[in-house]
Structures are given as C-alpha cells and as structure tokens.
Coordinates of C-alpha atoms and ligand atoms in Angstrom, one line a residue:
X1 CA 144.7 139.5 107.7
X2 CA 147.8 139.1 109.9
X3 CA 147.8 140.7 113.3
X4 CA 149.5 144.1 113.9
X5 CA 147.7 145.8 111.0
X6 CA 147.3 149.6 111.5
X7 CA 145.1 152.2 109.8
X8 CA 145.0 152.1 106.0
X9 CA 146.6 155.6 105.8
X10 CA 149.8 154.0 107.1
X11 CA 150.0 152.0 103.8
X12 CA 149.8 154.9 101.4
X13 CA 152.8 154.7 98.9
X14 CA 154.2 157.3 96.6
X15 CA 152.8 160.8 95.9
X16 CA 150.1 159.9 93.5
X17 CA 146.7 160.1 95.2
X18 CA 146.0 157.4 96.2
X19 CA 147.9 154.2 96.1
X20 CA 147.7 151.9 99.1
X21 CA 149.8 148.8 99.3
X22 CA 149.4 146.3 102.2
X23 CA 152.0 143.5 102.3
X24 CA 151.0 140.2 103.8
X25 CA 147.3 141.1 103.8
X26 CA 146.6 137.4 104.0
X27 CA 148.8 134.5 105.3
X28 CA 150.3 131.8 103.0
X29 CA 147.8 129.3 104.4
X30 CA 144.9 131.6 103.4
X31 CA 146.5 132.1 100.0
X32 CA 146.6 128.3 99.6
X33 CA 143.0 128.1 100.6
X34 CA 141.9 130.7 98.1
X35 CA 143.9 129.0 95.3
X36 CA 142.3 125.7 96.2
X37 CA 138.8 127.2 95.7
X38 CA 139.9 129.0 92.5
X39 CA 141.2 125.8 90.9
X40 CA 138.5 123.5 92.1
X41 CA 135.8 125.1 90.0
X42 CA 134.7 123.6 86.7
X43 CA 136.8 124.4 83.6
X44 CA 133.8 126.2 82.2
X45 CA 134.1 128.9 84.8
X46 CA 137.2 130.2 83.1
X47 CA 136.9 132.6 80.3
X48 CA 139.8 132.7 77.9
X49 CA 141.1 136.1 76.9
X50 CA 143.9 136.8 74.5
X51 CA 146.5 137.4 77.1
X52 CA 145.1 135.8 80.3
X53 CA 142.1 133.9 81.6
X54 CA 139.5 134.9 84.1
X55 CA 136.6 134.0 86.3
X56 CA 133.8 136.4 86.9
X57 CA 132.0 136.3 90.2
X58 CA 129.1 138.3 91.6
X59 CA 127.1 138.7 88.4
X60 CA 127.3 140.4 85.0
X61 CA 128.4 144.1 85.0
X62 CA 126.5 146.3 82.6
X63 CA 127.1 150.0 82.0
X64 CA 124.0 150.6 84.0
X65 CA 124.8 148.3 86.9
X66 CA 125.0 144.7 88.1
X67 CA 122.8 141.7 87.3
X68 CA 123.7 140.2 90.6
X69 CA 124.7 136.7 91.6
X70 CA 125.6 135.7 95.1
X71 CA 129.3 135.5 95.8
X72 CA 130.4 132.1 97.2
X73 CA 131.2 132.0 100.9
X74 CA 135.0 131.9 100.3
X75 CA 134.8 135.2 98.4
X76 CA 132.4 136.8 100.9
X77 CA 134.9 136.0 103.6
X78 CA 137.8 137.8 101.9
X79 CA 135.8 140.7 100.5
X80 CA 134.3 141.3 103.9
X81 CA 137.7 141.5 105.4
X82 CA 138.9 144.0 102.7
X83 CA 135.8 146.2 103.4
X84 CA 136.3 146.0 107.2
X85 CA 140.0 146.7 107.2
X86 CA 140.1 149.4 104.6
X87 CA 136.8 151.2 105.5
X88 CA 136.9 152.5 102.0
X89 CA 133.8 150.9 100.6
X90 CA 130.3 152.4 101.4
X91 CA 128.7 148.9 101.2
X92 CA 129.7 145.3 100.7
X93 CA 132.0 144.4 97.7
X94 CA 129.7 142.6 95.3
X95 CA 131.9 141.8 92.4
X96 CA 135.2 139.9 92.0
X97 CA 137.2 139.2 88.9
X98 CA 139.9 136.5 89.2
X99 CA 142.6 136.9 86.6
X100 CA 145.3 134.3 85.9
X101 CA 148.5 135.3 84.1
X102 CA 151.2 133.1 82.8
X103 CA 154.7 134.6 83.0
X104 CA 154.4 136.2 79.6
X105 CA 150.9 137.5 80.1
X106 CA 149.6 140.8 81.3
X107 CA 146.8 143.3 81.0
X108 CA 146.7 146.3 78.6
X109 CA 146.8 149.8 80.2
X110 CA 143.2 150.5 80.9
X111 CA 140.7 152.3 83.2
X112 CA 138.1 150.3 85.1
X113 CA 134.5 150.8 83.8
X114 CA 132.1 153.4 84.9
X115 CA 129.8 151.0 86.7
X116 CA 132.2 150.5 89.6
X117 CA 132.5 152.5 92.7
X118 CA 135.9 154.3 92.3
X119 CA 137.9 152.3 94.7
X120 CA 139.6 149.1 93.5
X121 CA 141.2 146.4 95.6
X122 CA 143.4 143.8 94.2
X123 CA 144.7 140.8 96.1
X124 CA 147.8 139.1 94.6
X125 CA 148.5 135.4 94.8
X126 CA 151.3 133.1 94.0
X127 CA 153.8 135.2 92.0
X128 CA 155.1 138.8 92.0
X129 CA 154.3 141.2 89.2
X130 CA 154.9 144.9 88.4
X131 CA 151.8 147.0 87.8
X132 CA 152.2 150.4 86.0
X133 CA 150.2 153.5 86.4
X134 CA 150.3 156.0 83.5
X135 CA 148.5 159.3 83.3
X136 CA 145.9 159.1 80.5
X137 CA 145.0 162.8 80.2
X138 CA 148.7 163.8 79.8
X139 CA 149.2 161.0 77.3
X140 CA 146.3 162.3 75.2
X141 CA 147.5 165.9 75.4
X142 CA 151.1 165.0 74.5
X143 CA 150.0 162.7 71.7
X144 CA 147.9 165.5 70.3
X145 CA 150.8 167.9 70.5
X146 CA 153.0 165.4 68.9
X147 CA 150.6 164.8 66.2
X148 CA 150.5 168.5 65.2
X149 CA 154.3 168.7 65.3
X150 CA 154.5 165.5 63.2
X151 CA 152.5 167.2 60.5
X152 CA 155.4 169.7 60.2
X153 CA 157.9 166.8 60.1
X154 CA 156.1 164.9 57.4
X155 CA 157.8 166.9 54.7
X156 CA 161.2 165.5 55.9
X157 CA 159.8 162.0 55.3
X158 CA 159.6 161.0 59.0
X159 CA 156.7 158.8 59.7
X160 CA 154.4 159.5 62.6
X161 CA 155.4 156.2 64.2
X162 CA 159.0 157.2 64.3
X163 CA 158.1 160.6 65.7
X164 CA 156.0 158.9 68.4
X165 CA 159.0 156.7 69.3
X166 CA 161.2 159.8 69.6
X167 CA 158.6 161.4 71.8
X168 CA 158.5 158.4 74.1
X169 CA 162.3 158.0 74.3
X170 CA 163.0 161.7 74.9
X171 CA 160.0 162.0 77.2
X172 CA 159.0 165.4 76.0
X173 CA 156.1 166.4 78.3
X174 CA 157.9 164.5 81.0
X175 CA 155.5 161.7 80.7
X176 CA 157.9 159.2 82.3
X177 CA 158.2 161.4 85.4
X178 CA 154.5 160.9 86.1
X179 CA 154.5 157.2 85.6
X180 CA 154.9 155.0 88.6
X181 CA 154.9 151.3 89.2
X182 CA 154.3 149.0 92.2
X183 CA 155.7 145.6 92.8
X184 CA 152.8 143.4 93.9
X185 CA 154.0 140.5 96.0
X186 CA 151.9 137.4 96.7
X187 CA 149.5 137.8 99.6
X188 CA 149.6 141.6 99.2
X189 CA 146.6 143.9 98.8
X190 CA 146.7 146.9 96.5
X191 CA 144.0 149.5 96.8
X192 CA 143.8 152.5 94.4
X193 CA 141.4 155.4 94.3
X194 CA 141.1 159.2 93.6
X195 CA 143.4 160.4 90.8
X196 CA 145.1 157.0 90.5
X197 CA 141.6 155.7 89.6
X198 CA 140.3 158.6 87.5
X199 CA 143.3 160.1 85.7
X200 CA 145.6 157.1 85.3
X201 CA 145.6 153.9 83.3
X202 CA 146.9 150.7 85.0
X203 CA 148.4 147.8 83.2
X204 CA 150.8 144.9 83.5
X205 CA 153.3 144.2 80.7
X206 CA 152.9 140.9 78.9
X207 CA 156.6 140.2 79.2
X208 CA 158.5 137.6 81.2
X209 CA 160.9 140.4 82.4
X210 CA 159.6 143.2 84.5
X211 CA 161.6 146.3 85.3
X212 CA 161.9 147.5 88.8
X213 CA 163.1 151.0 87.8
X214 CA 159.9 152.9 88.5
X215 CA 158.8 150.8 91.5
X216 CA 157.8 153.1 94.4
X217 CA 157.3 150.5 97.1
X218 CA 161.1 149.8 97.2
X219 CA 161.1 147.8 100.4
X220 CA 159.2 145.1 98.5
X221 CA 162.0 144.9 95.9
X222 CA 164.4 144.1 98.8
X223 CA 162.2 141.2 99.7
X224 CA 162.3 140.0 96.1
X225 CA 166.1 140.1 96.1
X226 CA 166.2 138.0 99.2
X227 CA 163.4 135.8 98.0
X228 CA 164.6 134.9 94.5
X229 CA 168.0 136.5 94.0
X230 CA 168.7 134.2 91.1
X231 CA 165.8 135.7 89.1
X232 CA 167.0 139.2 89.3
X233 CA 168.8 140.5 86.3
X234 CA 169.9 143.9 85.0
X235 CA 168.8 145.2 81.6
X236 CA 172.0 145.4 79.6
X237 CA 171.3 148.7 78.0
X238 CA 170.1 150.7 81.0
X239 CA 171.4 148.7 83.9
X240 CA 168.1 148.9 85.6
X241 CA 167.0 146.1 87.9
X242 CA 164.6 143.6 86.4
X243 CA 163.2 140.3 87.5
X244 CA 162.2 137.3 85.6
X245 CA 158.6 136.1 86.0
X246 CA 158.8 132.4 86.3
X247 CA 155.4 131.3 87.6
X248 CA 151.7 131.8 87.2
X249 CA 150.1 134.8 89.0
X250 CA 146.5 134.9 90.1
X251 CA 144.8 138.1 91.2
X252 CA 141.4 138.9 92.7
X253 CA 140.0 142.3 91.6
X254 CA 137.4 143.1 94.2
X255 CA 135.0 146.0 93.5
X256 CA 131.6 147.4 94.4
X257 CA 129.0 148.0 91.7
X258 CA 126.7 150.4 93.5
X259 CA 123.7 150.0 91.1
X260 CA 122.2 146.6 91.4
X261 CA 119.3 145.4 89.3
X262 CA 116.4 144.9 91.6
X263 CA 114.1 143.1 89.2
X264 CA 114.1 141.7 85.8
X265 CA 113.5 144.9 83.9
X266 CA 114.7 147.9 86.0
X267 CA 118.0 149.2 87.4
Ligands
AKG301 O1 145.7 141.6 87.9 C1 145.8 142.8 88.3 O2 146.5 143.1 89.2 C2 145.0 143.9 87.6 C3 143.6 143.5 87.2 C4 142.8 144.6 86.6 O3 143.3 145.7 86.4 C5 141.4 144.4 86.4 O4 140.8 143.3 86.7 O5 140.7 145.4 86.0
FE2_302 FE1 141.8 147.1 86.0

C-alpha cells in the first residue's frame, strides 16, 4: 500500500454499514506485477463462466469449509497486506477468486456463500467498474406485496411481468432509495461487512455502459472525468452520468474460510 494510509474507519463511505473504499491501495507497479502473475498461469487455470472467467486459489470451498491448497507467494503477499492494514480478519485470508470481466460482462446480484467469514475484500485492477448493492430482504418483501396486489390486477389483463416493471419504475417501497453503488477504480480496495454483507446483494451489470447516478464515493467519479473524459456520456432519457467500459477488468476477491479441512475425512 502507498504511504500515508490511515485507520480503516477513515475510508468508510455512505451510510450503509459497512462499506469501506480505499483508493490507491496498491501502486500501478504493484498492479502490473499482479497482472503479470495472473496472466502467466496456464490456460487451464481459468474457468469459463457464462459472463466472465475466473481463477480459484486457496482450495475448494464447500458448504462445510475449505479443502485447502496453499496460496502462491504473490497472493500471500497481497492478502497479508489486506489483513494487516484493515485488521478486520481474525486470521490469514486463505481464499482468493480472480475474476476477469470483458467490458460487457458482469456478475449477477448475489450474496457470498455461508462458508466465508463475513468480511469481503475486493482488489480492482486495470479498469473501473460500478458495483451495486441492493437490499435483498426488502426486495423479497416488496415482491411478495406486489405479487398479492398483482392477483387483484390480473382481472384487468395485466401480466405480473408488467406489474413488476411498474413496481420497479415507480419504486413503491422506495427500493431505489436503499440501493447504492460504488465506483471501483483500478488499484482500489473495497471491503464490505455487516449489513452490506448480510442484508444486501452485490452485483455488476453486464453492460458496456455503467451509470454513476447512485455512486456514493463521488470523489472517484471526478477522477474518472479527468482520467477518461471522452468516455463519459449522459443517458439521453434521464441525463444521468454514465461511463463507457472500454477495457478488461480484473478483480481479486479475497476472503477467509474459517473452517479448514484438517484431514481427508473430517472438517
Ligand atoms: O469482481 C467484483 O468486484 C465482485 C466479485 C464478487 O462479488 C465475488 O467474487 O463474489
Ligand atoms: Fe460476491
């Protein structure tokens, strides 16, 4: 990490407990070094998903815990730094997922699995992206409410799909008010925990255009404007600021799986 880094509390952003965003967590030289390691591995290390590809390091995560595999030194180095500088992990990070996204790729809104300690750290490399946090409990409650009111609407011939669209557009239940997004710049570290971990889904839209409208770390948007002004556009309908994703992003999701398999048969 670059010098001049203060306590992690200084990097809390927004009001949702708890999102921590640390710009320039690593230098550009360190970013290049990481990318070098990531792309020097054999092609078989990559697993192709529908919307991205990934490398899994640290072992296989099962519901009951981790079948461990030693992390390579270059990942030990960066994960050790994350642990030391955040002081949020009770023991060493032992699992890293490396995701690679083309400009039109993303990751569906999801919650990380139950095997992980509920603090997630994500290092971003190479290209900026917007990550969205959406409350899942509220979503469920509102969907249910909507479903019951849709039953009443069905006599008017309105399909539930249309009703759901209406619900989204008019933001009944003020779902939109509870959403927030972060702009993740290259070399930054995002850490999320507490409610952001337990009650929210996180996801990245699989679109080449990302809206900055709900971004809460606004100072990063300024950087983006300076950095690639030509890639900023406004959405014609809503006039919200957007940016065009033009290059491949790589991220390292670094987590701790507290339960590690000690021998062949037992967790
Ligand atoms: O690439 C990212 O920033 C998000 C990755 C993620 O959510 C995950 O690996 O579970
Ligand atoms: Fe995730």
